[in-house]
Coordinates of C-alpha atoms in Angstrom, one line a residue:
M13 CA -150.2 43.4 -176.3
G14 CA -148.4 45.4 -178.9
R15 CA -144.6 45.8 -178.7
G16 CA -144.5 49.4 -179.9
R17 CA -146.0 52.0 -182.2
V18 CA -144.0 52.5 -185.4
L19 CA -144.5 55.0 -188.2
V20 CA -143.0 54.2 -191.6
I21 CA -142.5 57.3 -193.9
D22 CA -141.6 56.6 -197.5
D23 CA -143.2 57.4 -200.9
D24 CA -142.4 53.9 -202.2
R25 CA -145.5 51.7 -201.6
L26 CA -143.5 48.5 -201.9
I27 CA -141.2 49.6 -199.1
T28 CA -143.9 50.7 -196.7
D29 CA -145.9 47.5 -197.4
S30 CA -142.8 45.4 -196.7
F31 CA -142.1 47.2 -193.4
R32 CA -145.7 46.8 -192.4
L33 CA -145.8 43.1 -193.0
V34 CA -142.5 42.4 -191.3
L35 CA -143.3 44.5 -188.2
E36 CA -146.9 43.6 -187.7
A37 CA -145.9 39.9 -187.8
E38 CA -143.8 40.6 -184.8
G39 CA -146.6 42.4 -182.9
Y40 CA -145.7 46.0 -183.6
A41 CA -148.5 48.5 -184.4
V42 CA -147.6 50.1 -187.7
R43 CA -148.9 53.0 -189.8
T44 CA -147.5 54.4 -193.0
A45 CA -147.2 57.8 -194.6
A46 CA -146.1 58.7 -198.2
T47 CA -145.4 62.4 -197.6
A48 CA -143.9 64.6 -194.9
R49 CA -147.3 66.3 -194.5
Q50 CA -149.0 63.0 -193.8
A51 CA -146.3 62.0 -191.4
L52 CA -146.5 65.2 -189.4
A53 CA -150.3 64.8 -189.2
E54 CA -149.9 61.3 -187.7
V55 CA -147.3 62.5 -185.2
E56 CA -149.4 65.4 -184.0
Q57 CA -152.4 63.2 -183.5
G58 CA -150.8 60.4 -181.5
E59 CA -147.8 59.1 -179.6
W60 CA -145.2 57.1 -181.5
D61 CA -142.2 55.1 -180.3
L62 CA -140.2 55.0 -183.5
A63 CA -140.3 56.4 -187.1
F64 CA -138.5 55.0 -190.2
V65 CA -137.9 58.1 -192.3
D66 CA -136.9 58.2 -196.0
L67 CA -134.5 61.1 -196.7
V68 CA -136.1 61.8 -200.1
L69 CA -139.8 62.6 -200.0
P70 CA -142.0 64.3 -202.7
D71 CA -143.0 67.3 -200.6
R72 CA -140.1 67.9 -198.2
D73 CA -136.4 67.1 -197.6
G74 CA -136.1 64.2 -195.1
L75 CA -133.5 66.1 -193.0
E76 CA -136.0 68.9 -192.5
L77 CA -138.7 66.4 -191.6
L78 CA -136.4 64.8 -189.0
E79 CA -135.9 68.1 -187.3
Q80 CA -139.7 68.7 -187.2
L81 CA -140.4 65.3 -185.8
R82 CA -137.8 65.8 -183.1
A83 CA -139.3 69.1 -182.2
T84 CA -142.8 67.7 -182.1
R85 CA -142.0 64.4 -180.3
P86 CA -138.6 64.6 -178.6
A87 CA -138.9 61.1 -177.1
M88 CA -139.6 59.5 -180.5
L89 CA -136.5 57.9 -182.1
A90 CA -136.0 57.9 -185.9
V91 CA -134.2 55.4 -188.1
V92 CA -133.2 56.9 -191.5
I93 CA -133.9 55.0 -194.8
T94 CA -131.4 56.2 -197.4
G95 CA -130.6 55.2 -201.0
H96 CA -127.7 57.6 -201.1
G97 CA -125.7 56.9 -198.0
S98 CA -123.0 59.5 -198.5
G99 CA -120.9 60.1 -195.3
A100 CA -121.8 63.8 -195.2
R101 CA -125.5 63.0 -195.6
G102 CA -125.4 60.4 -192.9
F103 CA -123.8 62.7 -190.4
A104 CA -126.2 65.5 -191.3
A105 CA -129.1 63.0 -190.5
R106 CA -127.5 62.1 -187.2
D107 CA -127.3 65.8 -186.3
A108 CA -131.0 66.2 -187.2
G109 CA -131.9 63.5 -184.7
A110 CA -131.4 60.1 -186.5
Y111 CA -130.7 57.2 -184.2
A112 CA -129.5 54.7 -186.9
F113 CA -129.6 54.0 -190.7
L114 CA -130.9 51.5 -193.1
E115 CA -129.6 51.6 -196.7
K116 CA -131.7 50.8 -199.8
P117 CA -131.8 48.1 -201.1
G118 CA -129.2 46.1 -199.1
D119 CA -130.8 46.6 -195.7
M120 CA -134.4 46.0 -196.7
T121 CA -134.5 42.5 -195.2
P122 CA -136.7 41.3 -192.4
E123 CA -133.7 40.6 -190.2
K124 CA -132.2 44.1 -190.5
I125 CA -135.5 45.9 -190.2
L126 CA -136.4 44.0 -187.0
T127 CA -132.9 44.4 -185.6
A128 CA -133.0 48.2 -186.2
C129 CA -136.5 48.4 -184.7
A130 CA -135.6 46.3 -181.6
N131 CA -132.4 48.2 -180.9
A132 CA -134.0 51.6 -181.2
L133 CA -136.9 50.7 -178.9
K134 CA -134.6 49.2 -176.3
H135 CA -132.5 52.4 -176.4
R136 CA -135.7 54.4 -175.9
E137 CA -136.7 52.2 -173.0
I138 CA -133.3 52.8 -171.3
E139 CA -133.6 56.5 -171.8
A140 CA -137.1 56.5 -170.3
E141 CA -135.9 54.5 -167.3
L142 CA -133.0 57.0 -166.7
E143 CA -135.4 59.9 -167.0
A144 CA -137.8 58.3 -164.6
A145 CA -134.9 57.7 -162.2
R146 CA -133.9 61.3 -162.4
K147 CA -137.4 62.5 -161.6
Q148 CA -137.7 60.1 -158.7
V149 CA -134.5 61.1 -157.0
A150 CA -135.0 64.8 -157.4
L151 CA -137.2 64.9 -154.2
T152 CA -134.4 66.4 -152.1
E153 CA -131.3 68.5 -152.8
K154 CA -129.1 65.5 -152.0
L155 CA -130.9 63.3 -154.5
S156 CA -131.4 66.1 -156.9
T157 CA -127.7 66.2 -157.7
L158 CA -127.8 62.5 -158.4
G159 CA -130.8 63.1 -160.7
T160 CA -128.8 65.7 -162.6
L161 CA -125.9 63.2 -162.8
V162 CA -128.2 60.5 -164.2
S163 CA -129.4 62.9 -166.9
G164 CA -125.9 63.9 -167.8
V165 CA -124.8 60.2 -168.0
A166 CA -127.9 59.5 -170.2
H167 CA -126.8 62.2 -172.6
E168 CA -123.2 61.0 -172.5
I169 CA -124.3 57.4 -173.3
R170 CA -126.3 58.5 -176.3
T171 CA -123.5 60.4 -177.9
P172 CA -120.9 57.6 -178.1
L173 CA -123.6 55.1 -179.2
T174 CA -124.3 57.4 -182.1
Y175 CA -120.6 57.5 -182.9
V176 CA -120.6 53.7 -182.9
S177 CA -123.7 53.3 -185.0
N178 CA -122.7 55.9 -187.7
N179 CA -119.1 54.8 -188.0
L180 CA -119.9 51.1 -188.3
F181 CA -122.4 52.1 -191.0
L182 CA -119.7 54.0 -192.8
V183 CA -117.2 51.2 -192.5
R184 CA -119.6 48.7 -193.9
Q185 CA -120.6 51.1 -196.7
R186 CA -117.0 51.8 -197.7
L187 CA -116.1 48.1 -197.7
E188 CA -119.0 47.2 -199.8
H189 CA -118.4 49.9 -202.4
A190 CA -114.7 49.2 -202.5
S191 CA -115.1 45.5 -202.9
K192 CA -117.3 46.1 -205.9
E193 CA -115.3 48.9 -207.6
Q194 CA -111.7 48.2 -206.5
P195 CA -109.9 44.9 -206.0
E196 CA -107.7 46.2 -203.3
L197 CA -108.6 48.1 -200.2
S198 CA -105.2 49.8 -199.5
G199 CA -106.5 53.2 -200.5
L200 CA -109.2 53.1 -197.8
A201 CA -107.2 51.4 -195.1
D202 CA -106.3 54.5 -193.1
E203 CA -109.8 55.9 -193.3
L204 CA -111.4 52.7 -192.2
I205 CA -108.9 52.4 -189.3
Q206 CA -109.9 55.9 -188.2
Y207 CA -113.6 55.0 -188.3
G208 CA -112.9 51.9 -186.2
Q209 CA -110.8 53.9 -183.7
D210 CA -113.6 56.5 -183.3
A211 CA -116.1 53.7 -182.6
L212 CA -113.8 52.1 -180.0
E213 CA -113.3 55.4 -178.3
G214 CA -117.0 55.8 -178.0
V215 CA -117.4 52.4 -176.4
E216 CA -114.6 53.3 -174.0
R217 CA -116.3 56.4 -173.0
I218 CA -119.5 54.4 -172.2
N219 CA -117.5 52.0 -170.0
R220 CA -115.8 54.8 -168.1
L221 CA -119.1 56.7 -167.4
V222 CA -120.9 53.5 -166.3
E223 CA -118.1 52.5 -164.1
D224 CA -118.0 55.9 -162.4
L225 CA -121.7 55.8 -161.8
R226 CA -121.5 52.3 -160.4
R227 CA -118.7 53.3 -158.0
F228 CA -120.6 56.5 -157.0
A229 CA -123.8 54.6 -156.2
R230 CA -121.9 51.8 -154.2
R231 CA -122.8 52.8 -150.7
D232 CA -122.6 50.1 -148.0
G233 CA -124.4 52.0 -145.3
G234 CA -122.0 50.5 -142.7
G235 CA -120.5 53.8 -141.4
P236 CA -117.1 55.4 -142.1
V237 CA -114.4 53.3 -143.7
P238 CA -110.7 54.1 -144.3
A239 CA -110.5 56.1 -147.5
D240 CA -108.1 58.2 -149.5
L241 CA -109.7 61.7 -149.7
R242 CA -108.0 62.3 -153.1
E243 CA -109.7 59.3 -154.7
V244 CA -113.1 60.3 -153.2
V245 CA -112.8 63.8 -154.5
A246 CA -111.4 62.8 -157.9
L247 CA -114.4 60.6 -158.6
A248 CA -116.9 63.3 -157.7
V249 CA -115.0 65.7 -159.9
D250 CA -115.1 63.3 -162.8
L251 CA -118.9 62.8 -162.4
F252 CA -119.5 66.6 -162.2
R253 CA -117.5 67.1 -165.3
A254 CA -119.7 64.7 -167.2
T255 CA -122.8 66.8 -166.3
R256 CA -121.3 70.2 -167.1
R257 CA -119.2 69.4 -170.2
G258 CA -118.2 72.6 -172.0
R259 CA -119.7 75.0 -169.5
V260 CA -117.5 74.9 -166.4
E261 CA -113.8 74.0 -166.3
V262 CA -112.7 72.2 -163.1
Q263 CA -109.0 72.4 -162.1
A264 CA -108.1 69.8 -159.5
D265 CA -105.0 70.1 -157.2
L266 CA -105.3 67.0 -155.0
Q267 CA -102.4 66.7 -152.6
S268 CA -101.7 63.5 -150.6
V269 CA -103.4 63.6 -147.2
P270 CA -103.4 61.2 -144.2
A271 CA -105.9 58.3 -144.4
L272 CA -109.3 59.3 -143.1
K273 CA -112.4 57.4 -142.0
L274 CA -115.2 58.6 -144.3
E275 CA -118.7 57.8 -145.4
I276 CA -117.7 57.9 -149.0
G277 CA -121.1 58.5 -150.6
P278 CA -122.0 61.5 -148.3
V279 CA -118.6 63.1 -148.7
Q280 CA -118.9 62.8 -152.5
Q281 CA -122.3 64.5 -152.1
V282 CA -120.6 67.4 -150.3
V283 CA -118.2 67.8 -153.2
L284 CA -120.9 67.7 -155.8
N285 CA -123.1 70.2 -153.9
L286 CA -120.2 72.6 -153.6
L287 CA -119.2 72.2 -157.2
S288 CA -122.9 72.8 -158.3
N289 CA -123.0 76.0 -156.2
A290 CA -119.8 77.2 -157.7
A291 CA -121.1 76.6 -161.2
E292 CA -124.3 78.4 -160.5
A293 CA -122.3 81.4 -159.2
M294 CA -120.8 81.7 -162.7
P295 CA -123.8 81.8 -165.1
G296 CA -121.6 82.5 -168.0
G297 CA -119.2 79.7 -167.2
G298 CA -115.7 79.8 -165.8
L299 CA -113.0 78.1 -163.8
V300 CA -113.6 76.2 -160.5
R301 CA -110.6 75.1 -158.5
V302 CA -110.8 72.0 -156.2
A303 CA -107.9 71.2 -153.8
T304 CA -107.1 68.8 -151.0
R305 CA -104.3 69.4 -148.6
P306 CA -103.0 68.0 -145.3
V307 CA -103.4 70.2 -142.2
V308 CA -102.8 69.7 -138.5
G309 CA -105.2 67.1 -137.2
G310 CA -106.6 66.0 -140.6
A311 CA -107.2 67.3 -144.1
E312 CA -108.9 70.2 -145.9
L313 CA -111.0 70.2 -149.1
A314 CA -111.4 73.6 -150.8
V315 CA -113.7 74.6 -153.7
Q316 CA -113.1 78.0 -155.2
D317 CA -115.1 79.8 -157.8
R318 CA -114.7 83.2 -159.6
G319 CA -118.4 84.0 -159.5
T320 CA -120.5 86.9 -158.1
G321 CA -119.7 86.3 -154.4
I322 CA -122.1 86.0 -151.6
P323 CA -124.0 89.3 -150.7
P324 CA -123.4 90.4 -147.1
E325 CA -127.2 90.5 -146.4
V326 CA -127.6 86.7 -146.9
Q327 CA -124.4 85.4 -145.3
A328 CA -125.9 85.0 -141.8
Q329 CA -128.6 82.6 -143.2
L330 CA -126.4 80.7 -145.6
F331 CA -126.5 77.4 -143.8
H332 CA -130.1 77.6 -142.6
P333 CA -132.3 74.8 -143.9
F334 CA -134.7 76.0 -146.6
F335 CA -133.0 79.4 -147.1
T336 CA -132.2 79.9 -150.8
T337 CA -131.7 82.7 -153.3
K338 CA -132.4 80.5 -156.2
P339 CA -135.9 80.6 -157.8
D340 CA -136.1 76.8 -158.0
G341 CA -133.8 75.9 -155.1
T342 CA -134.8 74.0 -152.0
G343 CA -132.4 75.6 -149.6
L344 CA -131.1 72.3 -148.4
G345 CA -127.8 72.0 -150.2
L346 CA -125.5 73.8 -147.8
S347 CA -127.3 72.6 -144.7
I348 CA -126.9 69.0 -145.9
C349 CA -123.2 69.7 -146.5
Q350 CA -122.8 71.1 -143.0
R351 CA -124.7 68.2 -141.4
I352 CA -122.5 65.6 -143.3
V353 CA -119.3 67.4 -142.4
E354 CA -120.2 67.8 -138.8
A355 CA -121.2 64.1 -138.6
H356 CA -117.6 63.4 -139.5
G357 CA -116.4 65.6 -136.7
G358 CA -115.3 68.4 -139.1
N359 CA -116.5 71.9 -140.0
I360 CA -117.2 74.0 -143.1
H361 CA -116.6 77.7 -143.6
Y362 CA -116.2 80.1 -146.5
Q363 CA -114.5 83.3 -147.6
T364 CA -116.2 85.5 -150.2
E365 CA -115.7 88.8 -152.0
P366 CA -118.5 90.3 -154.0
G367 CA -117.7 90.3 -157.7
K368 CA -114.6 88.2 -157.3
G369 CA -115.8 84.8 -156.0
T370 CA -116.1 82.4 -153.1
T371 CA -114.1 79.7 -151.5
F372 CA -115.7 77.0 -149.3
V373 CA -113.3 75.1 -147.1
V374 CA -114.1 71.7 -145.4
F375 CA -112.0 70.4 -142.6
L376 CA -112.2 66.6 -141.9
P377 CA -110.3 65.2 -138.9
G378 CA -108.0 62.3 -139.0
P379 CA -108.3 59.2 -136.8
P380 CA -108.1 59.9 -133.0
E381 CA -104.5 58.6 -132.8
D382 CA -103.4 61.1 -135.5
V383 CA -105.1 64.0 -133.8
A384 CA -103.5 63.1 -130.5
A385 CA -100.1 62.9 -132.1

């Protein structure tokens, strides 16, 4: 059984033959193309997992071809083959859709070709699994939010991985050139340090996102447990921010509240549903405020948007299952929120003003001894 379908695009016959021999020996199905026109014909006729793309082709610029390949087959990854390797050119290739780089002639070894191929296909496999998970969990409004989250995390993972790949490529390139042309590296030290710092920041972003997702998905199913509402809400806010980066600003004012007994996963789902509704009420983006505060008998969670408000004619049906004003909505989001809150012994209500926004307020009671006091 083949390990993957690979298209090698280069007008140098020696290079395409080398790639073919190396990859076919490891079980990959390989075809080659000497021009952009031939490559596009191959891509239009069949599915491909990965393309190696030379940036200099006889009939078209490699960057333009990358963009066309990405438009035709969005799931196909591309590794750039370059004999020029300037930093600007490398970043332009990344923006056009390149996953990684191989430099002529230094990277034209079997080990580096196979490593680049294996890494790219593994990355594609992970993305496919995340996408499949997103589709699977989108069966209900509760799981649909998790599906959106997974998609957002997948995107956030790919971005720092690209930083790491490109910056390490540039670091190596600078070191190799400097060692040949200059005996000392002091003139490049600051620049190399910055490249390395960018790469480390990318890795740290991955770690934070994966940890947040792991904590979000950790649900024991054993009923309510003592929990700090601020921490529960803060994690949900962080995860929401990852899916709506640059479109919605979330301002959190999380005051200390008495310890509550909560089913953490469902309460986080309430927060995510209310945040999603607030964002959808502001199609052009805007500010959402989230607050926790102590009140007599327990604590309150408030989510306020500056959106269009809730029309009077729909307010009476707002919490009814399957009622929705969204073309692709299920009408389950607020009814699920209400069910979760009431299962905790609390309640949910809202205040709205057309054209100025809406505030949803969730009350969660404290332990019986606190209520009695």
